[in-house]
mmCIF file of C-alpha atoms in Angstrom:
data_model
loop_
_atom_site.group_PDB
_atom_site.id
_atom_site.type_symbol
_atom_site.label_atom_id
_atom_site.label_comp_id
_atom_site.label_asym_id
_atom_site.label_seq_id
_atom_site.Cartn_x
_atom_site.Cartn_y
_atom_site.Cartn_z
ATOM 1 C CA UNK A 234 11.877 13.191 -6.892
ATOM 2 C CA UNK A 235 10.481 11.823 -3.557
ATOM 3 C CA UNK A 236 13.187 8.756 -2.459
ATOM 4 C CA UNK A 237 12.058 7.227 0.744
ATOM 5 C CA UNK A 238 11.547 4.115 3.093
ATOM 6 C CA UNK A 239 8.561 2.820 4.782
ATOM 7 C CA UNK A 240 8.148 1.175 8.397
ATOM 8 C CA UNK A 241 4.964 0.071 9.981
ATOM 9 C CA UNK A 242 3.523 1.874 13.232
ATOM 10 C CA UNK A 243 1.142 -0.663 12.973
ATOM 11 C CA UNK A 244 1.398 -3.908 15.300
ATOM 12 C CA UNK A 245 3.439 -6.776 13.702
ATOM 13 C CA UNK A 246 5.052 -9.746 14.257
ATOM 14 C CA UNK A 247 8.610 -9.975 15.517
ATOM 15 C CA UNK A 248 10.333 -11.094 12.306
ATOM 16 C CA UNK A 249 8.663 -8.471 9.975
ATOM 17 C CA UNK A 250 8.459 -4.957 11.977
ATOM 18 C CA UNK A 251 9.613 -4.313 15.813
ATOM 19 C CA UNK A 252 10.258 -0.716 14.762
ATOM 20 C CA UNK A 253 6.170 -0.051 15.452
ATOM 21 C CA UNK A 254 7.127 -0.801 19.552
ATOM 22 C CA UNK A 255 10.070 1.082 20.239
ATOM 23 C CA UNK A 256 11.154 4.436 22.489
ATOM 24 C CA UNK A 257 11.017 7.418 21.431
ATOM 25 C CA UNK A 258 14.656 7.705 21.369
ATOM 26 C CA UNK A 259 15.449 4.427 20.035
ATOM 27 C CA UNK A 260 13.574 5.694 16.726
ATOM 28 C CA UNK A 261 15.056 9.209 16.509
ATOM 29 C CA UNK A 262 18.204 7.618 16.698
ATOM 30 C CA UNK A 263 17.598 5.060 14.290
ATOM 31 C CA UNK A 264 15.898 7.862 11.820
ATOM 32 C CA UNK A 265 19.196 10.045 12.545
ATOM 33 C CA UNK A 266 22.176 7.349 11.683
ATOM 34 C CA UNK A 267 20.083 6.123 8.768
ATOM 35 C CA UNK A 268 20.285 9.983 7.442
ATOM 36 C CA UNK A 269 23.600 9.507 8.483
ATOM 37 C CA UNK A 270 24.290 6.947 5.932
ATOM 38 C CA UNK A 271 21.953 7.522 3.163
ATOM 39 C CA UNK A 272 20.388 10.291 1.157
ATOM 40 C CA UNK A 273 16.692 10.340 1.599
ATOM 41 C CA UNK A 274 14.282 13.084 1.833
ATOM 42 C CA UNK A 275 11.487 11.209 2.505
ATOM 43 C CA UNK A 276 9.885 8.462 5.262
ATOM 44 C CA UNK A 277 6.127 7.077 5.041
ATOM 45 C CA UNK A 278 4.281 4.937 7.704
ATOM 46 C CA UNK A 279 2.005 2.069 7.704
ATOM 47 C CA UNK A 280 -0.510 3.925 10.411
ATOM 48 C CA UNK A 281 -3.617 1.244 9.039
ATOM 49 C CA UNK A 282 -2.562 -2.160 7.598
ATOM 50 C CA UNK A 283 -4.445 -5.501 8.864
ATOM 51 C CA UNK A 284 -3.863 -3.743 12.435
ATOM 52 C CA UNK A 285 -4.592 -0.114 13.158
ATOM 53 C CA UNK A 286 -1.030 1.795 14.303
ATOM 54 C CA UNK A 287 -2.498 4.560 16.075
ATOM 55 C CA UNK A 288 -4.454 5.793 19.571
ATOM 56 C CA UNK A 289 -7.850 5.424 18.208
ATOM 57 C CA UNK A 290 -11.646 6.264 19.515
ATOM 58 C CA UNK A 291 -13.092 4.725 16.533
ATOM 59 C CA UNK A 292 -14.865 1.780 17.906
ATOM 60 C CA UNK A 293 -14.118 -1.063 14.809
ATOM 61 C CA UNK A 294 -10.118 -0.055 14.947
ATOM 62 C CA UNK A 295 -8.202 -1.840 18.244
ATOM 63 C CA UNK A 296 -5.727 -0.409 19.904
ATOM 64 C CA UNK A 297 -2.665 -2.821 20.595
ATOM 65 C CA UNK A 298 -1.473 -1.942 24.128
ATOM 66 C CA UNK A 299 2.204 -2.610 22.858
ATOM 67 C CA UNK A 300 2.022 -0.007 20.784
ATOM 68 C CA UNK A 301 4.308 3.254 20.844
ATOM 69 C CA UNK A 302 0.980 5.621 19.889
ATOM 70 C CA UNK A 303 -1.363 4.250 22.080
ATOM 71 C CA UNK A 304 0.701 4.380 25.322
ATOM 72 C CA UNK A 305 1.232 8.037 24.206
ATOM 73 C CA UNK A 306 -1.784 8.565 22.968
ATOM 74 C CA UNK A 307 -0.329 9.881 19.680
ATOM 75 C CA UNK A 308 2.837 11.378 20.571
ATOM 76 C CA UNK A 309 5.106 9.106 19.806
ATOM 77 C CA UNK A 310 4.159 9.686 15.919
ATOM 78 C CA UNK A 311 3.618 13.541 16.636
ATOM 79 C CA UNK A 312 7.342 13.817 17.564
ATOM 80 C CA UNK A 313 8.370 11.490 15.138
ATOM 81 C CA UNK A 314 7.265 13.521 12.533
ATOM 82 C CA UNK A 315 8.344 16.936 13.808
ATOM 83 C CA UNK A 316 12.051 15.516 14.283
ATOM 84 C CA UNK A 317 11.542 14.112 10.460
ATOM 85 C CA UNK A 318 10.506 17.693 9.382
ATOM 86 C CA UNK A 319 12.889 19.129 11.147
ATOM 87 C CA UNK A 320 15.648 17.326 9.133
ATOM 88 C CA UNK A 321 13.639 18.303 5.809
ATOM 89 C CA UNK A 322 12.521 15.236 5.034
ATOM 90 C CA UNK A 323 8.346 14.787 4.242
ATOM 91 C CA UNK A 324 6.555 11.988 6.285
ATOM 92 C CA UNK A 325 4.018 10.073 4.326
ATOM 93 C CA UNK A 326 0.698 7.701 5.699
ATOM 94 C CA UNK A 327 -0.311 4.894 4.332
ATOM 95 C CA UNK A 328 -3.953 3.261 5.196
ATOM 96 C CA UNK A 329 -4.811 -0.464 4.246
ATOM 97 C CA UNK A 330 -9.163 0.464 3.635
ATOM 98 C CA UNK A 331 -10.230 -3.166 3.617
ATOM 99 C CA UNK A 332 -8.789 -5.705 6.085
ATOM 100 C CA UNK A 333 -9.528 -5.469 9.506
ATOM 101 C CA UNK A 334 -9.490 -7.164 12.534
ATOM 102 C CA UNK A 335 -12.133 -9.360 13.186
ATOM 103 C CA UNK A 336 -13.228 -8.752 17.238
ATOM 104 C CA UNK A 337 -13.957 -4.979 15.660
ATOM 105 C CA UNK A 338 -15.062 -5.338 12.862
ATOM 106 C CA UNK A 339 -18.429 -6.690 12.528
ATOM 107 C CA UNK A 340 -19.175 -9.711 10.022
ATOM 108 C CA UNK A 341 -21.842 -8.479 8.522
ATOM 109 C CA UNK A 342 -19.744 -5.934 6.976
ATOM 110 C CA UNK A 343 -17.885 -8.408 5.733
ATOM 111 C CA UNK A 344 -17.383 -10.226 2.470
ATOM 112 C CA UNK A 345 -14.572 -12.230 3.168
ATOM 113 C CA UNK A 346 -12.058 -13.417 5.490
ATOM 114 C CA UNK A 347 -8.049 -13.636 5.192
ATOM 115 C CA UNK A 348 -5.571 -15.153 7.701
ATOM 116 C CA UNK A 349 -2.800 -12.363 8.198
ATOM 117 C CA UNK A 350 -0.969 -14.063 11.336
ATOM 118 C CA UNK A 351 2.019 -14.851 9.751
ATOM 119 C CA UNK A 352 2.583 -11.319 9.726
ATOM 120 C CA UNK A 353 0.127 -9.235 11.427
ATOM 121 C CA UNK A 354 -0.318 -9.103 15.029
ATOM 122 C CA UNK A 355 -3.553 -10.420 15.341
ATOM 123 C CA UNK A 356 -5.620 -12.829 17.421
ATOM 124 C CA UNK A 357 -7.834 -14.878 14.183
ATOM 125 C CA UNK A 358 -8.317 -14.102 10.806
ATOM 126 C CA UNK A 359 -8.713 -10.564 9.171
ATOM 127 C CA UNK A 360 -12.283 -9.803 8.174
ATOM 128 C CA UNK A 361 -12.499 -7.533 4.319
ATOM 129 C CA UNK A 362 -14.914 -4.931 4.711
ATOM 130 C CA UNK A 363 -17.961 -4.818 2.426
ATOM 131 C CA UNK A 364 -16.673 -1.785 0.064
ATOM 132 C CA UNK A 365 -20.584 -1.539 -0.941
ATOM 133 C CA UNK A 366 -22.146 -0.738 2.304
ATOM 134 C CA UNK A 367 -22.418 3.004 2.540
ATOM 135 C CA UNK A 368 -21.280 2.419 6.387
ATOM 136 C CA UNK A 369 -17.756 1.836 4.525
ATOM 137 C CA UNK A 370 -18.042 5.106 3.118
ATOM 138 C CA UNK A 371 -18.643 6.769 6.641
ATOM 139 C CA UNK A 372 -16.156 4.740 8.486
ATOM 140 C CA UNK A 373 -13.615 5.343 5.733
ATOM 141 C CA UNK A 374 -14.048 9.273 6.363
ATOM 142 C CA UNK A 375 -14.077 8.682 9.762
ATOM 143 C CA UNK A 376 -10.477 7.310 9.665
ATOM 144 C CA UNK A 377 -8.996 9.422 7.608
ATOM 145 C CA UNK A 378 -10.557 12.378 9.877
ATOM 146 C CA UNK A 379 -8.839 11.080 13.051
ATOM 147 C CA UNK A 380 -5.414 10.412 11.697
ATOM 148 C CA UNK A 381 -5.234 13.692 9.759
ATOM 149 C CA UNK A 382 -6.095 15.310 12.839
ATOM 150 C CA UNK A 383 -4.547 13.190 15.131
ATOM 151 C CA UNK A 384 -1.382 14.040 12.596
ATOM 152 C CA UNK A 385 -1.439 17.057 11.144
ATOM 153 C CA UNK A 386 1.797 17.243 9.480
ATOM 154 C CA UNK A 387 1.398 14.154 7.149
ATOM 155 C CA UNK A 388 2.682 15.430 3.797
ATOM 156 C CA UNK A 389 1.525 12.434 1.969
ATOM 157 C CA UNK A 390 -1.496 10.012 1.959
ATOM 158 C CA UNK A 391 -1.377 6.970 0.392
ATOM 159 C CA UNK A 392 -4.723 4.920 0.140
ATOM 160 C CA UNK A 393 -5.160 1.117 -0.221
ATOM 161 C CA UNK A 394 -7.532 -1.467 -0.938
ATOM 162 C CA UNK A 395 -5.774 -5.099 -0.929
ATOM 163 C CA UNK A 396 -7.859 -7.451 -0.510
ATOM 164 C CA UNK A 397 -11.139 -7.765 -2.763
ATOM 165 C CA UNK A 398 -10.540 -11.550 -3.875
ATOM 166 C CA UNK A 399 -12.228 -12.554 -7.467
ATOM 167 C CA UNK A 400 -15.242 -15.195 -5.676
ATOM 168 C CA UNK A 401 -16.194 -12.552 -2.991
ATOM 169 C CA UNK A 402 -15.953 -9.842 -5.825
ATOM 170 C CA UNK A 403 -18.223 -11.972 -7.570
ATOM 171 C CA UNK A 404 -20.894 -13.043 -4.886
ATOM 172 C CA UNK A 405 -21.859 -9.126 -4.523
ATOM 173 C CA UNK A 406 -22.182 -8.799 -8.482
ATOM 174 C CA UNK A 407 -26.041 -10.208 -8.989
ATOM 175 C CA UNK A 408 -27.456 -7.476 -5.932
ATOM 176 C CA UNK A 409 -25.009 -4.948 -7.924
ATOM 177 C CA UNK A 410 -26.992 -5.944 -10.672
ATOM 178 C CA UNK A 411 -30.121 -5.996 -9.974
ATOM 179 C CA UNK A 412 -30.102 -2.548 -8.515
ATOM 180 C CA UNK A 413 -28.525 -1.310 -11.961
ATOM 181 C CA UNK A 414 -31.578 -3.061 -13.544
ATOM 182 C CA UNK A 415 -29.191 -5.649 -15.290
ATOM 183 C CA UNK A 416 -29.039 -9.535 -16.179
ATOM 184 C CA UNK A 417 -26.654 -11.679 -14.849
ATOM 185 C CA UNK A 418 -25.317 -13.310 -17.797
ATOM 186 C CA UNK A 419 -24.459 -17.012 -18.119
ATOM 187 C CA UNK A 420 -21.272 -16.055 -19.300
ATOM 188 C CA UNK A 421 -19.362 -13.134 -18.357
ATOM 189 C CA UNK A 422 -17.469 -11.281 -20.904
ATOM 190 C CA UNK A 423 -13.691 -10.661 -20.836
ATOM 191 C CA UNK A 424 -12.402 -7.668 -23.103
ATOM 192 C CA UNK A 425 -9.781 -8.853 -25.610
ATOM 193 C CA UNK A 426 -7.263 -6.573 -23.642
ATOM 194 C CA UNK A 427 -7.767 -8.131 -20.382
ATOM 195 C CA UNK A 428 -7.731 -11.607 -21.963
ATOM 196 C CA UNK A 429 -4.382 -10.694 -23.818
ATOM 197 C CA UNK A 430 -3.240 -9.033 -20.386
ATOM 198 C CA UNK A 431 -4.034 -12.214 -18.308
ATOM 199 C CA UNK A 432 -2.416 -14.635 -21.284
ATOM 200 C CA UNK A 433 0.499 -12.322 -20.851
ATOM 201 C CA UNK A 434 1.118 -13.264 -17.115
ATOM 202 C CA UNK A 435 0.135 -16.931 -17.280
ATOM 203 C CA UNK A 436 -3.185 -16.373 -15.667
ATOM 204 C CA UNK A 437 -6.757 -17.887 -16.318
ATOM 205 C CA UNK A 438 -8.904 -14.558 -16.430
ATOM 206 C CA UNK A 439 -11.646 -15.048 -13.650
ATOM 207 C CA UNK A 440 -14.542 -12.721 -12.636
ATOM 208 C CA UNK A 441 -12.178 -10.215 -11.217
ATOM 209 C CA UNK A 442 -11.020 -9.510 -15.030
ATOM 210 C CA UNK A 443 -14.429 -9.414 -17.125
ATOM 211 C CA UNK A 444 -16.640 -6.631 -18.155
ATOM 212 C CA UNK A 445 -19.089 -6.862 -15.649
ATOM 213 C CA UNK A 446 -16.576 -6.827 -12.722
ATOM 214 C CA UNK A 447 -14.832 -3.794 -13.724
ATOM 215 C CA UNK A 448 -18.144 -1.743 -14.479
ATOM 216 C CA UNK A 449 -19.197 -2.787 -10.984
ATOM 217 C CA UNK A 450 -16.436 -1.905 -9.096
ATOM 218 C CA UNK A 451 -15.978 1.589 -10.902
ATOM 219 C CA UNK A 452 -18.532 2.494 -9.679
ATOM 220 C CA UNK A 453 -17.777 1.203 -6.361
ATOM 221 C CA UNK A 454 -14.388 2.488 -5.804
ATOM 222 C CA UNK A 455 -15.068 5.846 -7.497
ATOM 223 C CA UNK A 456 -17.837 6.462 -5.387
ATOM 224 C CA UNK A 457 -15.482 5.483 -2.109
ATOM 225 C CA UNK A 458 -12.994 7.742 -3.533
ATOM 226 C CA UNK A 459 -15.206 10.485 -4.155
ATOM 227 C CA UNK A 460 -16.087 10.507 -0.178
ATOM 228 C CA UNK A 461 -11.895 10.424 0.578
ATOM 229 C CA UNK A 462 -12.458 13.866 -1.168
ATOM 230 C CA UNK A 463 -15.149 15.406 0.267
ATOM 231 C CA UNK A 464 -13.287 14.390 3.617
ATOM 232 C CA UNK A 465 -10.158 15.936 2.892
ATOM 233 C CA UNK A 466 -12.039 19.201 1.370
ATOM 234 C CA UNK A 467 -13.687 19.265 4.839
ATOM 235 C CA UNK A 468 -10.641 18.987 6.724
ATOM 236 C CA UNK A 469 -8.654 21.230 4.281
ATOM 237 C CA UNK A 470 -5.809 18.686 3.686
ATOM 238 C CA UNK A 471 -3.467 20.210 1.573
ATOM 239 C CA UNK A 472 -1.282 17.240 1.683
ATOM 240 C CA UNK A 473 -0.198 14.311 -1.479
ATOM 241 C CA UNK A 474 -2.855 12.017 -1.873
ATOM 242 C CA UNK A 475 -1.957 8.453 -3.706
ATOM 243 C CA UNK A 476 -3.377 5.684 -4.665
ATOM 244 C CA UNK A 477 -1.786 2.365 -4.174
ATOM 245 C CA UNK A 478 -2.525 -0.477 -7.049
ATOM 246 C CA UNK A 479 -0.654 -3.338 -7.690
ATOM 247 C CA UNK A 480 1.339 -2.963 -10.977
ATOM 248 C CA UNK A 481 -0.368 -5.436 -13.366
ATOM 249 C CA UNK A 482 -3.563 -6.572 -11.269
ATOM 250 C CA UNK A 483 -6.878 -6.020 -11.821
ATOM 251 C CA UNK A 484 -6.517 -2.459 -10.810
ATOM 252 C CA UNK A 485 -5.216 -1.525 -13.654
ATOM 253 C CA UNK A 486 -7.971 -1.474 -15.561
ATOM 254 C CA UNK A 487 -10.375 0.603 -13.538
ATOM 255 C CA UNK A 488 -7.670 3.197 -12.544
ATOM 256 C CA UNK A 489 -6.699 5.858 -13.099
ATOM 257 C CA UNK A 490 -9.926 6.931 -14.820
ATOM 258 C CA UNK A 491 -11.832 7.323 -11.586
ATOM 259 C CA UNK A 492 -9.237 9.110 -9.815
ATOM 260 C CA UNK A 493 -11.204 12.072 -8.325
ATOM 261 C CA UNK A 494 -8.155 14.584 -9.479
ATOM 262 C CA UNK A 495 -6.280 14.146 -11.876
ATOM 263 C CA UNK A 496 -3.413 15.345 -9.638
ATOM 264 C CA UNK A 497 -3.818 12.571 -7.428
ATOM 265 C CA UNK A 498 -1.032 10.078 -7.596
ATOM 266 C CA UNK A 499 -0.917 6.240 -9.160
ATOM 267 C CA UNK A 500 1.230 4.098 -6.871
ATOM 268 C CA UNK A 501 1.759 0.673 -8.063
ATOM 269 C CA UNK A 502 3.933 -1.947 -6.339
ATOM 270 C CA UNK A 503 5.399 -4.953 -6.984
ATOM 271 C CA UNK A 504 8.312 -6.618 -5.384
ATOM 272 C CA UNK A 505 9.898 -9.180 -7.942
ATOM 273 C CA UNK A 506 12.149 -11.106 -5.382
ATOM 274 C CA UNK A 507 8.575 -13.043 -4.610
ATOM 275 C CA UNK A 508 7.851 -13.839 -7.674
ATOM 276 C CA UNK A 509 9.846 -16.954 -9.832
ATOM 277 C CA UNK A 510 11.781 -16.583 -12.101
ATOM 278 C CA UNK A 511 9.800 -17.425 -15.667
ATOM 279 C CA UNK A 512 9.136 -15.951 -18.788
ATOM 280 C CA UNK A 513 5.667 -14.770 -17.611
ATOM 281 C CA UNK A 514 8.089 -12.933 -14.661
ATOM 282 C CA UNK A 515 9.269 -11.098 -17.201
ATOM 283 C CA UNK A 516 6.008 -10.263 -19.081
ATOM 284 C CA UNK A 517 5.032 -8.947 -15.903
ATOM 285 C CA UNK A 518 7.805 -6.702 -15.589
ATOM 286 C CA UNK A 519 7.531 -5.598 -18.681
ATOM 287 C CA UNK A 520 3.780 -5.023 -18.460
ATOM 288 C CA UNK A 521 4.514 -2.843 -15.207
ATOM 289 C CA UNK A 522 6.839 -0.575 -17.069
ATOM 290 C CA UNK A 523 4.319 -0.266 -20.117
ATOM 291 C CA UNK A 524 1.769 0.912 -17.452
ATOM 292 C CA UNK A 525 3.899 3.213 -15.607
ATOM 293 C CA UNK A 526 4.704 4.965 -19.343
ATOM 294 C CA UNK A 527 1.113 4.976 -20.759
ATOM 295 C CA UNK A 528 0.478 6.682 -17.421
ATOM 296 C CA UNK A 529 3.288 9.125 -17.150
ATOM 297 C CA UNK A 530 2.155 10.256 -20.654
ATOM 298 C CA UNK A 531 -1.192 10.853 -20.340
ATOM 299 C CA UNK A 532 -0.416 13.301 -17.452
ATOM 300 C CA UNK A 533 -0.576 11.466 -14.003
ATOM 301 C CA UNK A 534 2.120 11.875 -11.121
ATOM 302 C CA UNK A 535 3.615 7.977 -10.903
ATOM 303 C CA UNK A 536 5.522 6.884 -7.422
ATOM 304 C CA UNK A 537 6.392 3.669 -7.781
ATOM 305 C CA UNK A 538 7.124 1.381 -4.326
ATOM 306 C CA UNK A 539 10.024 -0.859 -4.873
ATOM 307 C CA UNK A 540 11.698 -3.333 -2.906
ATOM 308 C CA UNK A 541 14.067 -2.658 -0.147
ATOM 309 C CA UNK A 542 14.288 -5.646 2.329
ATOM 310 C CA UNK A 543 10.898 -7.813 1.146
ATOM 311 C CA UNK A 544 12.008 -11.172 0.612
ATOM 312 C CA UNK A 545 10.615 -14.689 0.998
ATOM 313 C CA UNK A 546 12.160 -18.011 2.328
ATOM 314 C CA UNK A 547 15.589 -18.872 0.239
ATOM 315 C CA UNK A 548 16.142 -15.422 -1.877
ATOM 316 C CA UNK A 549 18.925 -14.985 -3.900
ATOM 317 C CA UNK A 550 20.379 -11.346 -3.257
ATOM 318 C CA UNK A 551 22.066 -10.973 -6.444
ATOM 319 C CA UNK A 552 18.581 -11.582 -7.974
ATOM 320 C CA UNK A 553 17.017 -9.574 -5.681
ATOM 321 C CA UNK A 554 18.867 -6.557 -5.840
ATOM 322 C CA UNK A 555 19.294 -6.642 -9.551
ATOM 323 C CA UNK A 556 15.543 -5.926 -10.001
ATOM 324 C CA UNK A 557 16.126 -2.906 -7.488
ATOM 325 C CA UNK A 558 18.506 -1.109 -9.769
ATOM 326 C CA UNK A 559 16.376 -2.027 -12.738
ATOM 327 C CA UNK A 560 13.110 -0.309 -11.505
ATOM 328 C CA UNK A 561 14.787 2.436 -9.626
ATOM 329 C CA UNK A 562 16.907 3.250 -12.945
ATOM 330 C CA UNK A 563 13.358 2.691 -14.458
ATOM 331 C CA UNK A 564 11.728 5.540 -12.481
ATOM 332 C CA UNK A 565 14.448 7.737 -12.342
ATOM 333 C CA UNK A 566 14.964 7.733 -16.316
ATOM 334 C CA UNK A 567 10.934 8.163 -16.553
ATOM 335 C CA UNK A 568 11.216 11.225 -14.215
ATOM 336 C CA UNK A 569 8.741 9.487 -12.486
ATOM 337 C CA UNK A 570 7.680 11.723 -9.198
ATOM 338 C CA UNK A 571 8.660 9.411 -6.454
ATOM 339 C CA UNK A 572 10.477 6.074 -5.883
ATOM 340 C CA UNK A 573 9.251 4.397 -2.547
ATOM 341 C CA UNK A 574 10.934 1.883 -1.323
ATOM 342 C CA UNK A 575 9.372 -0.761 0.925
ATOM 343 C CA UNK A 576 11.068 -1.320 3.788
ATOM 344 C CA UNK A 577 13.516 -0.275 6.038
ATOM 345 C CA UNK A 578 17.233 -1.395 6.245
ATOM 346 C CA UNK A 579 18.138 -1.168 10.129
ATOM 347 C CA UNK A 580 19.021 -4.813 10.881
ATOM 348 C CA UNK A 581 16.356 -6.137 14.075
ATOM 349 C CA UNK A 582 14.105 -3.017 13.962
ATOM 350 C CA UNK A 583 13.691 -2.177 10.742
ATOM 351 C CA UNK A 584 10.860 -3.559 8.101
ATOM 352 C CA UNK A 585 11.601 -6.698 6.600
ATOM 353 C CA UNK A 586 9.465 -9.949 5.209
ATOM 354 C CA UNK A 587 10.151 -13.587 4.827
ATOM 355 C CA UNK A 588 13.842 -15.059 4.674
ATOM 356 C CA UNK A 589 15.572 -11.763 5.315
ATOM 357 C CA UNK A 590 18.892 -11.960 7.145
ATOM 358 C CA UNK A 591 20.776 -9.036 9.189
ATOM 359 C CA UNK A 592 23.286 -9.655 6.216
ATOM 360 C CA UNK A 593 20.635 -9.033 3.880
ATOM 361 C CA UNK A 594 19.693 -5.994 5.320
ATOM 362 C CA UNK A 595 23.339 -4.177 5.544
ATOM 363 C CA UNK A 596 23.787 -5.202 2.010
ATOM 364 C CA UNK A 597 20.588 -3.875 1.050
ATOM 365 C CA UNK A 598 21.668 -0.882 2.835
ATOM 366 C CA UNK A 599 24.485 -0.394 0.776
ATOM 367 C CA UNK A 600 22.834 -0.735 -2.350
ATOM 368 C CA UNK A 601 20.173 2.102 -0.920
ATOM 369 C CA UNK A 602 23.551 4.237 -0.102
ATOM 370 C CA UNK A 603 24.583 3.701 -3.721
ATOM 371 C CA UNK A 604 21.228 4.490 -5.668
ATOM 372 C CA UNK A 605 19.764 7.201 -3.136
ATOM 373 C CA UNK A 606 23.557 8.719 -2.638
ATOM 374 C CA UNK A 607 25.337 9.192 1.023
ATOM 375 C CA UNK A 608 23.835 10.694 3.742
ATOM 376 C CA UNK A 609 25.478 13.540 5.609
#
């Protein structure tokens, strides 16, 4: 079972990541007493979030000149990854496909905008790429192309698309339409398992949940998908390729059915320390779990990404950390084939979010020590 942290070599604020900045020592040291402490075997990167974490030469991805990659043009990760393999443990890429940043990004290849700078390091607003434009398709082989061989020895990619907000979904359904030789009904048309799925979590189904949405954007994201494979058939990747869904969004109703392979991997995240504590909390939970076991039946590798040291503004740890144990016990008693945890628990460097303390961290650490099992 894969058991692993995740960092962001992508350009961030201060108070979430610094760890995306640092020496090349400073991280192979941090890597080395973290192995130190805990058992892990495995260590993914953001490399493409709402900034872009490596030397690029694509033209709509900016390179930040604080970054580690771009003042080595690459190196930084390169070694980073050898010293990782070295110690046995598999290095894993994650990509963010639809927000990016808007002085590279052009706005007519945009649908939508979303303010990030609480987080990201970015000057304005992110701009969400238009997932119907066939340039999407192009650019999206065009960055996996350069960081696969920018990085050869990523074991793992994990794809995103975060983002796609129900209105904006919406405004590109009559053109979808209309091409498909379809009427825009006056009503759409909500399935009685999404409306039973949305009553579930305390939510008022919108377009993103109806009929018409989820025809359209199968046929959207399977098509994107199916260019992510002819990409990595060209390049002969022989790497782990995921796909990252939230665990009782919208998603879950158009995946995993257009998953090009059916060895392809589900990852769905959630991290319950942000959400209140309610009955519908605990629908959702429950709903996740259902998922995750529908899934793991019918025959499809499940990773799930759990919490390490996300947070938000007045957390209670106990709370917090109780969830952890439930969904890592979760995964490990559903022999699921990965646990990823999100985050990374080196106090000042490491990956954190909102209302996270150093004394958070090194007790997060401890749990991590206790569920993952000492280091050397």
């Amino acid at each position: 079972m894969l058991r692993g942290f995740m960092d962001h070599w992508v350009p961030s604020q201060d108070h979430v990541s610094k760890f995306w900045k640092q020496d090349e020592e400073t991280v192979i040291r941090m890597i080395d007493e973290l192995r130190e402490d805990i058992e892990f075997n495995h260590f993914t990167f953001y490399t493409k979030w709402y900034t872009n974490g490596i030397k690029s030469n694509l033209p709509y991805l900016y390179n930040h000149p604080e970054s580690s990659n771009v003042k080595t043009n690459n190196e930084w990760g390169r070694k980073m990854i050898s010293h990782l393999h070295s110690n046995g443990i598999s290095v894993g890429a994650m990509l963010q496909f639809l927000t990016y940043e808007e002085n590279t990004w052009e706005s007519e290849l945009s649908i939508d905008e979303w303010d990030l700078r609480n987080c990201a390091l970015t000057d304005g607003p992110n701009r969400i790429a238009d997932f119907t434009a066939p340039e999407y398709q192009t650019r999206m082989k065009e960055i996996i192309k350069e960081l696969l061989t920018e990085f050869p020895g990523i074991d793992y990619l994990f794809l995103e698309f975060e983002g796609a907000k129900s209105a904006a979904v919406e405004a590109l359904y009559p053109a979808w339409a209309n091409e498909q030789g379809k009427q825009v009904p006056d009503q759409y048309h909500y399935s009685p398992e999404a409306a039973e799925h949305c009553r579930r979590i305390g939510l008022e189904p919108s377009f993103i949940w109806s009929d018409e949405a989820r025809e359209m954007l199968r046929y959207y994201y399977e098509t994107n998908l199916k260019s992510v494979r002819e990409v990595l058939d060209e390049i002969g990747y022989k790497g782990v390729v995921g796909v990252v869904i939230h665990s009782y969004g919208y998603e879950t109703f158009i995946y995993p059915d257009i998953l090009p392979e059916k060895n392809w991997w589900l990852v769905p995240w959630n991290y319950w320390v942000c959400e209140s504590e309610s009955p519908e909390t605990e629908e959702k939970k429950a709903i996740s779990k259902e998922l995750m076991i529908k899934w793991k039946r019918e025959g499809y590798p499940i990773c799930h990404i759990g919490d390490v040291t996300i947070g938000k503004e007045g957390l209670d740890l106990e709370v917090k950390n109780e969830a952890i144990r439930d969904f890592y016990k979760f995964s490990v008693d559903l022999e699921l084939d990965g646990y990823l945890g999100m985050g990374n628990p080196v106090p000042d460097i490491g990956l954190k979010w909102e209302g996270v303390t150093d004394e958070h961290v090194l007790k997060v650490r401890e749990l991590y020590r206790e569920l993952y099992g000492k280091g050397k």
